[in-house]
Coordinates of N, CA and C in Angstrom, one line a residue:
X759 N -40.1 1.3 20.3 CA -39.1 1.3 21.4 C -38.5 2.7 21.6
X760 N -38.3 3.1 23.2 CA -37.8 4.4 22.8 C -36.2 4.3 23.3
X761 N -36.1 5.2 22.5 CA -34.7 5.6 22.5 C -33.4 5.6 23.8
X762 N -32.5 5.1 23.6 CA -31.5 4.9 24.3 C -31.4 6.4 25.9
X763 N -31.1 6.4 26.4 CA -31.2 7.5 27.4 C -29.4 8.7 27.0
X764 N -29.5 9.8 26.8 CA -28.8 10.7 26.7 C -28.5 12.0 27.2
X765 N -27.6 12.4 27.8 CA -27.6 13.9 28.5 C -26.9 14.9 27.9
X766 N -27.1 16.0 28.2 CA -26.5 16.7 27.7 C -25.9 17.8 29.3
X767 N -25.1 18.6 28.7 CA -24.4 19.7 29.7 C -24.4 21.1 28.9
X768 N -24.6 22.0 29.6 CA -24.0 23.4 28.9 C -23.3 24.1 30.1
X769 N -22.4 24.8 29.1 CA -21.7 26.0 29.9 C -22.1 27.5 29.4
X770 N -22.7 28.1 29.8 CA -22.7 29.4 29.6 C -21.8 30.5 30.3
X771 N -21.2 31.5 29.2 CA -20.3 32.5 29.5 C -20.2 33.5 28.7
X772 N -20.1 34.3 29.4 CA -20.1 35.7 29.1 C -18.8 36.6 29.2
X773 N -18.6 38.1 28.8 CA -17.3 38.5 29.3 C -18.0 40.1 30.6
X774 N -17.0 39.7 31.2 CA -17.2 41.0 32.3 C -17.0 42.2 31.8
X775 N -17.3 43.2 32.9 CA -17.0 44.8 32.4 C -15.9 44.9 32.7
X776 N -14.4 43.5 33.0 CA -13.0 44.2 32.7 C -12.5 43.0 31.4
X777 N -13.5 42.7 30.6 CA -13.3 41.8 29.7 C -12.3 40.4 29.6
X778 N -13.1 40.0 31.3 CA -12.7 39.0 31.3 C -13.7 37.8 30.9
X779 N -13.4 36.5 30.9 CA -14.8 35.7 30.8 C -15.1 34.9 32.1
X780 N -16.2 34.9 31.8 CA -16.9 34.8 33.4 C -17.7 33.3 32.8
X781 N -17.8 31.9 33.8 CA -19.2 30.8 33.6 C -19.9 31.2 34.2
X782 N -21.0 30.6 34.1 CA -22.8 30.3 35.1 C -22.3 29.2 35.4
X783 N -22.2 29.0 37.2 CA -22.0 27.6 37.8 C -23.2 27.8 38.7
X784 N -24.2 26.4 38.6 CA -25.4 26.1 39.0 C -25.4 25.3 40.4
X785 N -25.5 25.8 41.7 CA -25.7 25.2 42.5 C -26.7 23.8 43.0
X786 N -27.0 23.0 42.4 CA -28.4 21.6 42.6 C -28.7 22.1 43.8
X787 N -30.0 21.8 43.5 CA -31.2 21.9 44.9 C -31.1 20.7 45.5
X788 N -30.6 19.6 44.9 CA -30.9 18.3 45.4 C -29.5 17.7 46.1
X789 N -28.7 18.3 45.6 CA -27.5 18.4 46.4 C -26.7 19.5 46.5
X790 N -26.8 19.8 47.7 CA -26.2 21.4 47.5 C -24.3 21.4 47.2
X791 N -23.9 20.4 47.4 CA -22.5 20.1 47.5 C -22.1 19.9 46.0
X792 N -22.9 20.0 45.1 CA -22.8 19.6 43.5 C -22.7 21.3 42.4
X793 N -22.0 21.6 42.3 CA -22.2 22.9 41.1 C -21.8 22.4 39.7
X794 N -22.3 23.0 39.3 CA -22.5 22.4 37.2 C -22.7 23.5 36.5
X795 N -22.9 23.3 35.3 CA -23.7 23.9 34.3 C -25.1 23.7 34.1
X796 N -25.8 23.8 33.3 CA -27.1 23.5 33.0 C -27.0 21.9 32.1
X797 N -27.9 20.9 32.6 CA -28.0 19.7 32.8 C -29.2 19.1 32.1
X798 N -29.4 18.0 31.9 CA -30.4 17.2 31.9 C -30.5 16.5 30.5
X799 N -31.6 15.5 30.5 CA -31.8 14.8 29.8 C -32.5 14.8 28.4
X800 N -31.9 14.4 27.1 CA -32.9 14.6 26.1 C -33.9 13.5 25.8
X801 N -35.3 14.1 25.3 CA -36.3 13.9 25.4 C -36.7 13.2 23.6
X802 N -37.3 12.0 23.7 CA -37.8 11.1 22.7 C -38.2 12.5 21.6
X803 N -37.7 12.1 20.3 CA -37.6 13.1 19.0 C -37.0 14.8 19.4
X804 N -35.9 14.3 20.0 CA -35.1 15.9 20.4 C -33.5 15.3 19.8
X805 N -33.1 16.0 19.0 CA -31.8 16.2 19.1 C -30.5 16.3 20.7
X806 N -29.5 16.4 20.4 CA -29.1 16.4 21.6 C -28.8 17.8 22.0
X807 N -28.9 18.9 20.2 CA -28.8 20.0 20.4 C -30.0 20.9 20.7
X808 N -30.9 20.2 20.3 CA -32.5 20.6 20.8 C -32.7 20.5 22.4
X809 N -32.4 19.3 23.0 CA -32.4 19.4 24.2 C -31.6 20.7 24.9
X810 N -29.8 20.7 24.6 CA -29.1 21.6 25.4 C -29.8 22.8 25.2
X811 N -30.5 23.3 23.9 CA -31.2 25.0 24.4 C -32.6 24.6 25.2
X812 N -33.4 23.8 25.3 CA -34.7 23.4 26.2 C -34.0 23.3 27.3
X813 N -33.0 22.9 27.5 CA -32.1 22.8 28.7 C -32.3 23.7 29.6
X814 N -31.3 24.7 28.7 CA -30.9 26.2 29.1 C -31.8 27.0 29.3
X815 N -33.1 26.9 28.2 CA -34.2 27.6 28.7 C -34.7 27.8 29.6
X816 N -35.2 26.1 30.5 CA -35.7 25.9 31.6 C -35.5 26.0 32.6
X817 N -34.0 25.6 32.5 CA -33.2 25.9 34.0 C -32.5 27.6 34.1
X818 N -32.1 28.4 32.8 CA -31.5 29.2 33.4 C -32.3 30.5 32.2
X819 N -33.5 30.7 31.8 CA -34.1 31.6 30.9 C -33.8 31.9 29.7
X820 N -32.6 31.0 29.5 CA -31.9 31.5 27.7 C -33.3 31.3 26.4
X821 N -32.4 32.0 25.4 CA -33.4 31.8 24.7 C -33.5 30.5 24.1
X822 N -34.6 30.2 23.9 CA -34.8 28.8 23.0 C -34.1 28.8 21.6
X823 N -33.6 30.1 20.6 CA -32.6 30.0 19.3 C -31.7 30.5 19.4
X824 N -30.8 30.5 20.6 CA -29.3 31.2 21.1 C -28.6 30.3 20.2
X825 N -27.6 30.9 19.8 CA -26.3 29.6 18.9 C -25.7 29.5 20.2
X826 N -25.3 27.8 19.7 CA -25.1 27.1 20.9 C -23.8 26.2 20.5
X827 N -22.8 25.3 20.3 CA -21.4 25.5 20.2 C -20.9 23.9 21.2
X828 N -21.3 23.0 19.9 CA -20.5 21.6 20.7 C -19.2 21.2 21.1
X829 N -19.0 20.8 22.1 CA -17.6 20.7 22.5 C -17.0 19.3 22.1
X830 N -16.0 18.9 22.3 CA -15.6 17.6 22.0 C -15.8 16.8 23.1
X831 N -15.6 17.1 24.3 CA -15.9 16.0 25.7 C -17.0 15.8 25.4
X832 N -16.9 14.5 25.7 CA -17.7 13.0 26.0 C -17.5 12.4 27.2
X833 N -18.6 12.0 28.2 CA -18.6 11.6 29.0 C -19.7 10.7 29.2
X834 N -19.3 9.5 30.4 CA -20.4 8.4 30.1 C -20.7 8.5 32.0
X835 N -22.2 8.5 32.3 CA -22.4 8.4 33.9 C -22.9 7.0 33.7
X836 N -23.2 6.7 35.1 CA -23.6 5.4 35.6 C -25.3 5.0 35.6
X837 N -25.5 4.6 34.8 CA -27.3 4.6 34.8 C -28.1 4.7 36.3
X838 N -27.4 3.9 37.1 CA -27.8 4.2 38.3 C -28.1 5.1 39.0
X839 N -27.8 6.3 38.8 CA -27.5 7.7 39.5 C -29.3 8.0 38.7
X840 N -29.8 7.5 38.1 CA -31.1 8.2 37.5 C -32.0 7.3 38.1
X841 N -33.1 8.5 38.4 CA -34.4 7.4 39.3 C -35.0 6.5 37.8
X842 N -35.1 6.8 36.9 CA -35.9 6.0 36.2 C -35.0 4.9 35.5
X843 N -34.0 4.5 35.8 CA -32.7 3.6 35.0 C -33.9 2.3 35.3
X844 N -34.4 2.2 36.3 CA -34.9 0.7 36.0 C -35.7 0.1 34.7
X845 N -36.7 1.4 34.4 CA -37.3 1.5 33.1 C -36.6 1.4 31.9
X846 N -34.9 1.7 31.9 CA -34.2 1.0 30.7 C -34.1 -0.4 30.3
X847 N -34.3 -1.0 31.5 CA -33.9 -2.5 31.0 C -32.4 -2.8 31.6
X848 N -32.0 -4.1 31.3 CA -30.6 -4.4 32.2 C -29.3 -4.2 31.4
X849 N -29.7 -3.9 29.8 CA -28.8 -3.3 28.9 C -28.2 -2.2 28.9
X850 N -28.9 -0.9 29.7 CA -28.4 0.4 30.1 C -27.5 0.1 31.1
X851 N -26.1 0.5 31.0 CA -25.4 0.5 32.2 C -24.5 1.7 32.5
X852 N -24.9 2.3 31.3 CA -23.8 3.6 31.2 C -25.0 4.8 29.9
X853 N -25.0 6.1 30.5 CA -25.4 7.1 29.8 C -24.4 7.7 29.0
X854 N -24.4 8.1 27.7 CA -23.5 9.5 27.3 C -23.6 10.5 27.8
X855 N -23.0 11.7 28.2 CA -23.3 12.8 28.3 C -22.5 13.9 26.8
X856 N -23.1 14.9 26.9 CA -22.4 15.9 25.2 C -22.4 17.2 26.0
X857 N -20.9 17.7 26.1 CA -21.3 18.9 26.3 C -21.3 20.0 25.3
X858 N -21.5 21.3 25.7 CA -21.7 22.6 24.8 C -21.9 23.5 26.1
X859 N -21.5 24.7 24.6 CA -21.0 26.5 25.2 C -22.4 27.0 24.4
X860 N -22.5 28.1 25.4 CA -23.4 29.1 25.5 C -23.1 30.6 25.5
X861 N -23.0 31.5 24.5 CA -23.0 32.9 25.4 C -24.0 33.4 25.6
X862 N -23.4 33.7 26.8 CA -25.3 34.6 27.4 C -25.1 35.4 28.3
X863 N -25.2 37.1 28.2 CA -25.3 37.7 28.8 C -26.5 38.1 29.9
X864 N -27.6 38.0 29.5 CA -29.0 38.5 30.3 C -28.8 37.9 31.8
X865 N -30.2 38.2 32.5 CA -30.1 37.7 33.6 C -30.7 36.3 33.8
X866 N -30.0 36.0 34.3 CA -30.4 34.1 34.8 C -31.8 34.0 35.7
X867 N -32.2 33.3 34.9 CA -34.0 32.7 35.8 C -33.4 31.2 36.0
X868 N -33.3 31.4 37.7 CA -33.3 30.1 38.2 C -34.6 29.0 37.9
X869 N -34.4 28.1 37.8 CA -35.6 26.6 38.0 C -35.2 26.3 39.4
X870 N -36.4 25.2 39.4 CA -36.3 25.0 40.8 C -35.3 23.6 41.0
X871 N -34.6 23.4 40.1 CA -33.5 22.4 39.9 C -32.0 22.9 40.7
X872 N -32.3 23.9 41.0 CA -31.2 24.9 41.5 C -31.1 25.9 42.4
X873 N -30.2 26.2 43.3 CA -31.0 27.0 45.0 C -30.0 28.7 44.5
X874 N -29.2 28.6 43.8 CA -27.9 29.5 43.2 C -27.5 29.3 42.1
X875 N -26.8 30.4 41.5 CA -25.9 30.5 40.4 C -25.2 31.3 40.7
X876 N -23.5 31.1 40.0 CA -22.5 32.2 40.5 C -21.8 32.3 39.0
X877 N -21.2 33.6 38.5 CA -20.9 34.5 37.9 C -19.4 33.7 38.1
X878 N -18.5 33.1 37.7 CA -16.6 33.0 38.0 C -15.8 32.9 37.0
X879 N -14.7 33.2 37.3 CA -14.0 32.8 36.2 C -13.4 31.5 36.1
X880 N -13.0 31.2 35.3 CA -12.2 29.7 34.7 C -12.2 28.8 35.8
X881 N -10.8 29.9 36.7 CA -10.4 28.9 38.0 C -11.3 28.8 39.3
X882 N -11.9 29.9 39.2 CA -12.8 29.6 40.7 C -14.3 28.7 40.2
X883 N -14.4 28.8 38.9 CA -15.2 27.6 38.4 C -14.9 26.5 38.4
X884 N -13.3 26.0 37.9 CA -12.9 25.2 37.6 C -12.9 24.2 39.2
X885 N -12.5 25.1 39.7 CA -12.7 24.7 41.4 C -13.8 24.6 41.9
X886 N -15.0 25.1 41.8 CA -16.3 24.7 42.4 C -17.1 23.7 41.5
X887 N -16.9 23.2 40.5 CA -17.5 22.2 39.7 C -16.9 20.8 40.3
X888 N -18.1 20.0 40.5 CA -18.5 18.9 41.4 C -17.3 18.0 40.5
X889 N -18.0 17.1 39.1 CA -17.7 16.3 38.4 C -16.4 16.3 37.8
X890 N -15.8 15.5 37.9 CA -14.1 15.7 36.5 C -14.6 15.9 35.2
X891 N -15.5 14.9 35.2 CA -15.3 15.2 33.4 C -16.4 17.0 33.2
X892 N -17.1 17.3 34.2 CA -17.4 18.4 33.7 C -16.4 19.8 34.1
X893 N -14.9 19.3 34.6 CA -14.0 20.0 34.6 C -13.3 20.1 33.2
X894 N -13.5 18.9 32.8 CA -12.7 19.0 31.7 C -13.3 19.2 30.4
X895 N -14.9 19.1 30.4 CA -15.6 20.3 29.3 C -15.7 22.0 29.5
X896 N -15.4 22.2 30.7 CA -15.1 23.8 31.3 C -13.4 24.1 31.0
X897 N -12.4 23.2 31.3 CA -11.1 23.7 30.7 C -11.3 23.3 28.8
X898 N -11.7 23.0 28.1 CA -12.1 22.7 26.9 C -12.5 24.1 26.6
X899 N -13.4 24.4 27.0 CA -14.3 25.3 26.4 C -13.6 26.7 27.2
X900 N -13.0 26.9 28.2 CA -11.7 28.0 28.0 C -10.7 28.2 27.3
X901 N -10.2 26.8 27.2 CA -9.2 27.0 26.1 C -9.7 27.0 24.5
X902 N -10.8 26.8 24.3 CA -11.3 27.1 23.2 C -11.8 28.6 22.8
X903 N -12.0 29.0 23.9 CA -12.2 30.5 23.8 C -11.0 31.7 24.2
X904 N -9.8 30.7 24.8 CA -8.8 31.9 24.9 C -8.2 31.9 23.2
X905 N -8.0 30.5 22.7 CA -7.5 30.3 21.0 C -8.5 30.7 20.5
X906 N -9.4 31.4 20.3 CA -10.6 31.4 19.2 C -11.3 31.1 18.5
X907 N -11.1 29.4 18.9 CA -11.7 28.7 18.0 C -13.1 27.9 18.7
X908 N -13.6 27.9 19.3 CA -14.8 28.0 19.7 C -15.8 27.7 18.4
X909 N -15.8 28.2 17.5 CA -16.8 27.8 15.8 C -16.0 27.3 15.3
X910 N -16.1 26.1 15.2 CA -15.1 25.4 14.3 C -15.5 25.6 12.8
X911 N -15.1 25.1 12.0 CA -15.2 24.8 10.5 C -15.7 23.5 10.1
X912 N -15.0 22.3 10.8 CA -14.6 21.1 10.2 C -15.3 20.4 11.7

């Protein structure tokens, strides 16, 4: 039987040359009215932390062994929104999503999952991101980085 369906999200950020911090907000090809982080689904024998760097690889060039940094949002979408939900069965009615932070400076390799990416900070990200709850793993993971705590311990 395979495995339940799961997503994951990343935010990648970097600091500017006036040391400020800056996201990667990903424009969809498929809807251009949608900006995000790097997206998608994990794949039968993948972690969910294995997926977010296959993720980030694919969609935006990171490296496949970047440390990568779980957040606490949790978020559940609607199975519906995925072309293949029928192949879950009628028990799927809701996905998890997990998000996670990224630093990454280099240059971004678009996929073809995406027509743009923009460089912003907090609030002009916080304002172009489509989803709530992926506002509220982007204010997470700011305020985890203005407090320092970003690597947890525990």
């Amino acid at each position: 039987m395979a495995r339940k369906p799961e997503n994951i999200h990343v935010y990648l950020y970097r600091k500017n040359a006036g040391n400020e911090i800056e996201y990667a907000i990903f424009q969809r090809s498929d809807d251009p009215n949608c900006w995000q982080g790097v997206s998608g689904g994990v794949e039968d024998g993948e972690t969910i932390e294995q997926a977010a760097l296959r993720e980030s690889f694919e969609e935006a060039g990171t490296s496949l062994s970047a440390p990568i940094y779980g957040l606490d949002t949790v978020s559940y979408l609607p199975a519906d929104i995925f072309s293949e939900h029928t192949a879950w069965g009628k028990d799927i009615v809701v996905c998890p999503m997990y998000f996670f932070a990224m630093s990454f400076d280099g240059n971004i390799i678009l996929s073809y999952e995406h027509t743009e990416v923009r460089w912003l900070t907090y609030q002009e990200a916080y304002n172009l991101v489509y989803w709530h709850d992926q506002k509220t793993a982007l204010w997470e993971l700011n305020q985890r980085l203005e407090r320092g705590n970003l690597i947890r311990t525990a």
